[in-house]
mmCIF file of C-alpha atoms in Angstrom:
data_model
loop_
_atom_site.group_PDB
_atom_site.id
_atom_site.type_symbol
_atom_site.label_atom_id
_atom_site.label_comp_id
_atom_site.label_asym_id
_atom_site.label_seq_id
_atom_site.Cartn_x
_atom_site.Cartn_y
_atom_site.Cartn_z
ATOM 1 C CA UNK A 1 -16.527 50.219 -1.874
ATOM 2 C CA UNK A 2 -16.756 48.805 1.607
ATOM 3 C CA UNK A 3 -13.544 47.389 3.068
ATOM 4 C CA UNK A 4 -13.640 43.728 4.073
ATOM 5 C CA UNK A 5 -12.835 43.486 7.803
ATOM 6 C CA UNK A 6 -10.116 41.215 9.154
ATOM 7 C CA UNK A 7 -12.651 39.009 10.927
ATOM 8 C CA UNK A 8 -14.713 38.453 7.813
ATOM 9 C CA UNK A 9 -11.619 37.836 5.726
ATOM 10 C CA UNK A 10 -10.311 35.211 8.163
ATOM 11 C CA UNK A 11 -13.695 33.510 8.365
ATOM 12 C CA UNK A 12 -13.950 33.531 4.565
ATOM 13 C CA UNK A 13 -10.469 31.976 4.272
ATOM 14 C CA UNK A 14 -11.318 29.357 6.906
ATOM 15 C CA UNK A 15 -14.475 28.407 5.018
ATOM 16 C CA UNK A 16 -12.470 28.199 1.772
ATOM 17 C CA UNK A 17 -9.852 25.932 3.398
ATOM 18 C CA UNK A 18 -12.605 23.670 4.773
ATOM 19 C CA UNK A 19 -14.310 23.465 1.384
ATOM 20 C CA UNK A 20 -11.002 22.544 -0.305
ATOM 21 C CA UNK A 21 -10.269 19.976 2.447
ATOM 22 C CA UNK A 22 -13.742 18.402 2.085
ATOM 23 C CA UNK A 23 -13.398 18.229 -1.713
ATOM 24 C CA UNK A 24 -9.952 16.684 -1.325
ATOM 25 C CA UNK A 25 -11.308 14.065 1.099
ATOM 26 C CA UNK A 26 -14.172 13.218 -1.250
ATOM 27 C CA UNK A 27 -11.811 12.922 -4.213
ATOM 28 C CA UNK A 28 -9.089 10.846 -2.516
ATOM 29 C CA UNK A 29 -10.862 9.168 0.413
ATOM 30 C CA UNK A 30 -11.641 5.916 -1.431
ATOM 31 C CA UNK A 31 -8.141 5.707 -2.880
ATOM 32 C CA UNK A 32 -6.666 6.308 0.559
ATOM 33 C CA UNK A 33 -8.669 3.415 2.015
ATOM 34 C CA UNK A 34 -7.638 1.114 -0.859
ATOM 35 C CA UNK A 35 -3.978 2.092 -0.479
ATOM 36 C CA UNK A 36 -4.063 1.498 3.282
ATOM 37 C CA UNK A 37 -5.746 -1.907 2.773
ATOM 38 C CA UNK A 38 -3.170 -2.870 0.133
ATOM 39 C CA UNK A 39 -0.298 -1.856 2.414
ATOM 40 C CA UNK A 40 -1.721 -3.848 5.326
ATOM 41 C CA UNK A 41 -2.054 -6.919 3.062
ATOM 42 C CA UNK A 42 1.551 -6.514 1.896
ATOM 43 C CA UNK A 43 2.769 -6.186 5.495
ATOM 44 C CA UNK A 44 0.812 -9.280 6.528
ATOM 45 C CA UNK A 45 1.429 -11.541 3.523
ATOM 46 C CA UNK A 46 4.346 -9.986 1.630
ATOM 47 C CA UNK A 47 7.533 -11.935 1.457
ATOM 48 C CA UNK A 48 11.038 -11.234 0.284
ATOM 49 C CA UNK A 49 12.501 -14.217 -1.464
ATOM 50 C CA UNK A 50 15.012 -15.814 0.883
ATOM 51 C CA UNK A 51 13.480 -13.946 3.809
ATOM 52 C CA UNK A 52 10.228 -15.791 4.405
ATOM 53 C CA UNK A 53 9.590 -19.314 5.537
ATOM 54 C CA UNK A 54 6.350 -20.739 4.138
ATOM 55 C CA UNK A 55 4.820 -24.139 4.791
ATOM 56 C CA UNK A 56 3.395 -25.097 1.400
ATOM 57 C CA UNK A 57 2.577 -28.734 2.160
ATOM 58 C CA UNK A 58 1.035 -28.241 5.620
ATOM 59 C CA UNK A 59 3.477 -30.565 7.411
ATOM 60 C CA UNK A 60 4.428 -27.833 9.956
ATOM 61 C CA UNK A 61 7.994 -27.772 8.632
ATOM 62 C CA UNK A 62 9.189 -24.689 6.810
ATOM 63 C CA UNK A 63 9.870 -24.919 3.122
ATOM 64 C CA UNK A 64 12.382 -22.820 1.215
ATOM 65 C CA UNK A 65 11.856 -20.018 -1.270
ATOM 66 C CA UNK A 66 15.158 -18.848 -2.738
ATOM 67 C CA UNK A 67 16.899 -17.131 -5.638
ATOM 68 C CA UNK A 68 19.126 -19.119 -7.956
ATOM 69 C CA UNK A 69 21.613 -16.924 -9.816
ATOM 70 C CA UNK A 70 24.019 -18.096 -12.502
ATOM 71 C CA UNK A 71 21.385 -20.173 -14.242
ATOM 72 C CA UNK A 72 21.706 -20.193 -18.082
ATOM 73 C CA UNK A 73 18.096 -18.923 -18.235
ATOM 74 C CA UNK A 74 18.910 -15.977 -15.924
ATOM 75 C CA UNK A 75 17.960 -15.398 -12.325
ATOM 76 C CA UNK A 76 15.302 -17.822 -11.095
ATOM 77 C CA UNK A 77 13.005 -18.002 -8.081
ATOM 78 C CA UNK A 78 12.916 -21.559 -6.817
ATOM 79 C CA UNK A 79 10.622 -23.114 -4.203
ATOM 80 C CA UNK A 80 11.759 -26.242 -2.390
ATOM 81 C CA UNK A 81 9.213 -28.412 -0.610
ATOM 82 C CA UNK A 82 10.486 -31.310 1.528
ATOM 83 C CA UNK A 83 13.954 -30.565 0.184
ATOM 84 C CA UNK A 84 12.992 -31.057 -3.460
ATOM 85 C CA UNK A 85 12.556 -28.408 -6.135
ATOM 86 C CA UNK A 86 8.852 -27.811 -6.608
ATOM 87 C CA UNK A 87 8.612 -24.589 -8.612
ATOM 88 C CA UNK A 88 11.002 -22.649 -10.848
ATOM 89 C CA UNK A 89 10.066 -19.197 -12.216
ATOM 90 C CA UNK A 90 11.997 -16.279 -13.763
ATOM 91 C CA UNK A 91 12.826 -13.586 -11.220
ATOM 92 C CA UNK A 92 13.528 -9.883 -11.661
ATOM 93 C CA UNK A 93 14.957 -8.296 -8.522
ATOM 94 C CA UNK A 94 12.695 -5.546 -7.276
ATOM 95 C CA UNK A 95 9.972 -6.097 -9.859
ATOM 96 C CA UNK A 96 8.860 -9.657 -9.159
ATOM 97 C CA UNK A 97 6.636 -9.425 -6.108
ATOM 98 C CA UNK A 98 5.940 -12.434 -3.912
ATOM 99 C CA UNK A 99 3.470 -13.080 -1.090
ATOM 100 C CA UNK A 100 2.378 -16.075 0.932
ATOM 101 C CA UNK A 101 -1.302 -16.431 1.784
ATOM 102 C CA UNK A 102 -1.295 -18.077 5.194
ATOM 103 C CA UNK A 103 -5.098 -18.327 5.405
ATOM 104 C CA UNK A 104 -4.956 -21.951 4.270
ATOM 105 C CA UNK A 105 -3.448 -24.969 6.094
ATOM 106 C CA UNK A 106 -1.282 -25.426 3.021
ATOM 107 C CA UNK A 107 -0.027 -21.930 2.381
ATOM 108 C CA UNK A 108 -0.266 -20.506 -1.112
ATOM 109 C CA UNK A 109 2.496 -18.773 -3.009
ATOM 110 C CA UNK A 110 1.305 -15.639 -4.831
ATOM 111 C CA UNK A 111 3.471 -14.171 -7.581
ATOM 112 C CA UNK A 112 3.130 -10.950 -9.522
ATOM 113 C CA UNK A 113 5.693 -10.425 -12.284
ATOM 114 C CA UNK A 114 5.199 -7.640 -14.799
ATOM 115 C CA UNK A 115 8.747 -7.741 -16.184
ATOM 116 C CA UNK A 116 9.337 -11.302 -17.369
ATOM 117 C CA UNK A 117 5.798 -11.873 -18.614
ATOM 118 C CA UNK A 118 3.477 -10.026 -20.946
ATOM 119 C CA UNK A 119 0.700 -9.806 -19.895
ATOM 120 C CA UNK A 120 1.945 -9.754 -16.288
ATOM 121 C CA UNK A 121 1.983 -13.021 -14.381
ATOM 122 C CA UNK A 122 -0.596 -12.895 -11.569
ATOM 123 C CA UNK A 123 -0.718 -16.397 -10.190
ATOM 124 C CA UNK A 124 -1.451 -18.446 -7.120
ATOM 125 C CA UNK A 125 0.393 -21.712 -6.530
ATOM 126 C CA UNK A 126 -0.639 -24.417 -4.056
ATOM 127 C CA UNK A 127 0.721 -27.816 -3.064
ATOM 128 C CA UNK A 128 -1.094 -30.598 -4.967
ATOM 129 C CA UNK A 129 0.625 -33.473 -3.180
ATOM 130 C CA UNK A 130 3.645 -33.600 -5.477
ATOM 131 C CA UNK A 131 4.533 -30.036 -6.425
ATOM 132 C CA UNK A 132 3.406 -26.406 -6.358
ATOM 133 C CA UNK A 133 0.843 -26.060 -9.136
ATOM 134 C CA UNK A 134 -1.164 -23.107 -10.405
ATOM 135 C CA UNK A 135 -4.594 -22.840 -8.772
ATOM 136 C CA UNK A 136 -7.573 -20.551 -9.167
ATOM 137 C CA UNK A 137 -6.892 -17.565 -6.864
ATOM 138 C CA UNK A 138 -9.323 -17.107 -3.983
ATOM 139 C CA UNK A 139 -10.883 -13.698 -3.263
ATOM 140 C CA UNK A 140 -8.142 -12.967 -0.706
ATOM 141 C CA UNK A 141 -5.488 -14.140 -3.187
ATOM 142 C CA UNK A 142 -6.870 -11.685 -5.759
ATOM 143 C CA UNK A 143 -6.838 -8.869 -3.214
ATOM 144 C CA UNK A 144 -3.206 -9.617 -2.310
ATOM 145 C CA UNK A 145 -2.229 -9.844 -6.011
ATOM 146 C CA UNK A 146 -3.897 -6.468 -6.591
ATOM 147 C CA UNK A 147 -1.798 -5.042 -3.754
ATOM 148 C CA UNK A 148 1.377 -6.460 -5.342
ATOM 149 C CA UNK A 149 0.498 -5.137 -8.816
ATOM 150 C CA UNK A 150 2.930 -2.312 -9.600
ATOM 151 C CA UNK A 151 0.738 -1.069 -12.455
ATOM 152 C CA UNK A 152 -1.596 0.089 -9.683
ATOM 153 C CA UNK A 153 1.119 1.933 -7.822
ATOM 154 C CA UNK A 154 3.087 -0.812 -6.134
ATOM 155 C CA UNK A 155 3.980 -0.774 -2.446
ATOM 156 C CA UNK A 156 6.530 2.063 -2.582
ATOM 157 C CA UNK A 157 4.215 4.466 -4.406
ATOM 158 C CA UNK A 158 1.333 3.588 -2.126
ATOM 159 C CA UNK A 159 3.490 4.359 0.931
ATOM 160 C CA UNK A 160 4.393 7.727 -0.594
ATOM 161 C CA UNK A 161 0.776 8.515 -1.484
ATOM 162 C CA UNK A 162 -0.448 7.739 2.047
ATOM 163 C CA UNK A 163 2.367 9.827 3.559
ATOM 164 C CA UNK A 164 1.634 12.714 1.191
ATOM 165 C CA UNK A 165 -2.062 12.636 2.126
ATOM 166 C CA UNK A 166 -1.102 12.768 5.818
ATOM 167 C CA UNK A 167 1.155 15.770 5.205
ATOM 168 C CA UNK A 168 -1.605 17.449 3.221
ATOM 169 C CA UNK A 169 -4.073 16.849 6.078
ATOM 170 C CA UNK A 170 -1.591 18.334 8.553
ATOM 171 C CA UNK A 171 -1.195 21.393 6.302
ATOM 172 C CA UNK A 172 -4.970 21.902 6.276
ATOM 173 C CA UNK A 173 -5.017 21.637 10.070
ATOM 174 C CA UNK A 174 -2.146 24.085 10.580
ATOM 175 C CA UNK A 175 -3.663 26.510 8.055
ATOM 176 C CA UNK A 176 -6.881 26.537 10.046
ATOM 177 C CA UNK A 177 -4.897 26.896 13.265
ATOM 178 C CA UNK A 178 -2.999 29.868 11.807
ATOM 179 C CA UNK A 179 -6.250 31.462 10.644
ATOM 180 C CA UNK A 180 -7.661 30.999 14.146
ATOM 181 C CA UNK A 181 -4.547 32.659 15.566
ATOM 182 C CA UNK A 182 -4.896 35.596 13.179
ATOM 183 C CA UNK A 183 -8.570 35.955 14.121
ATOM 184 C CA UNK A 184 -7.725 35.827 17.843
ATOM 185 C CA UNK A 185 -4.944 38.402 17.384
ATOM 186 C CA UNK A 186 -7.197 40.724 15.343
ATOM 187 C CA UNK A 187 -10.001 40.577 17.923
ATOM 188 C CA UNK A 188 -7.600 41.158 20.800
ATOM 189 C CA UNK A 189 -5.969 44.071 19.001
ATOM 190 C CA UNK A 190 -9.370 45.570 18.230
ATOM 191 C CA UNK A 191 -10.368 45.389 21.911
ATOM 192 C CA UNK A 192 -7.158 47.084 23.025
ATOM 193 C CA UNK A 193 -7.796 50.014 20.657
ATOM 194 C CA UNK A 194 -11.320 50.698 21.867
ATOM 195 C CA UNK A 195 -11.551 53.322 24.655
#
């Protein structure tokens, strides 16, 4: 049986690594794009209750979105517009996700809550002149709500998945680099042995 030379072995391994990398990209490429889009939407529109300052009524004065603890009904998320309570919803710390769609003059409050509601609450609220009322979500609202949906991974898992894919890509690159180094070393060693 003929022995497989170092050069052929390295080239065969390099081809195998490239085939695995290409298959990996084909299998996860679409998911990677969706995860990156979802993360960019969360960065742009995401809001921590008490840490964002929306303008729901379009009067160029910030309104208040806060947490009310100690309520007999449990922890509540409350929106105040013009100093008056306009919306009161159950709130579960860490599981109720909130975003503000700033694409409208009157910003919309987007809420995803999979803990306090079954099926999960996926709602858009807009100022109707007197209070924040449920409205039909726009296409961008739906996209933001999908990004907030923790049944689809949630922001933390998406961050981990994107980071893992980057590490995996770096491993492919360094594997090919190492194979190139082995090939270079084998060729150089072969030349030094020849008379």
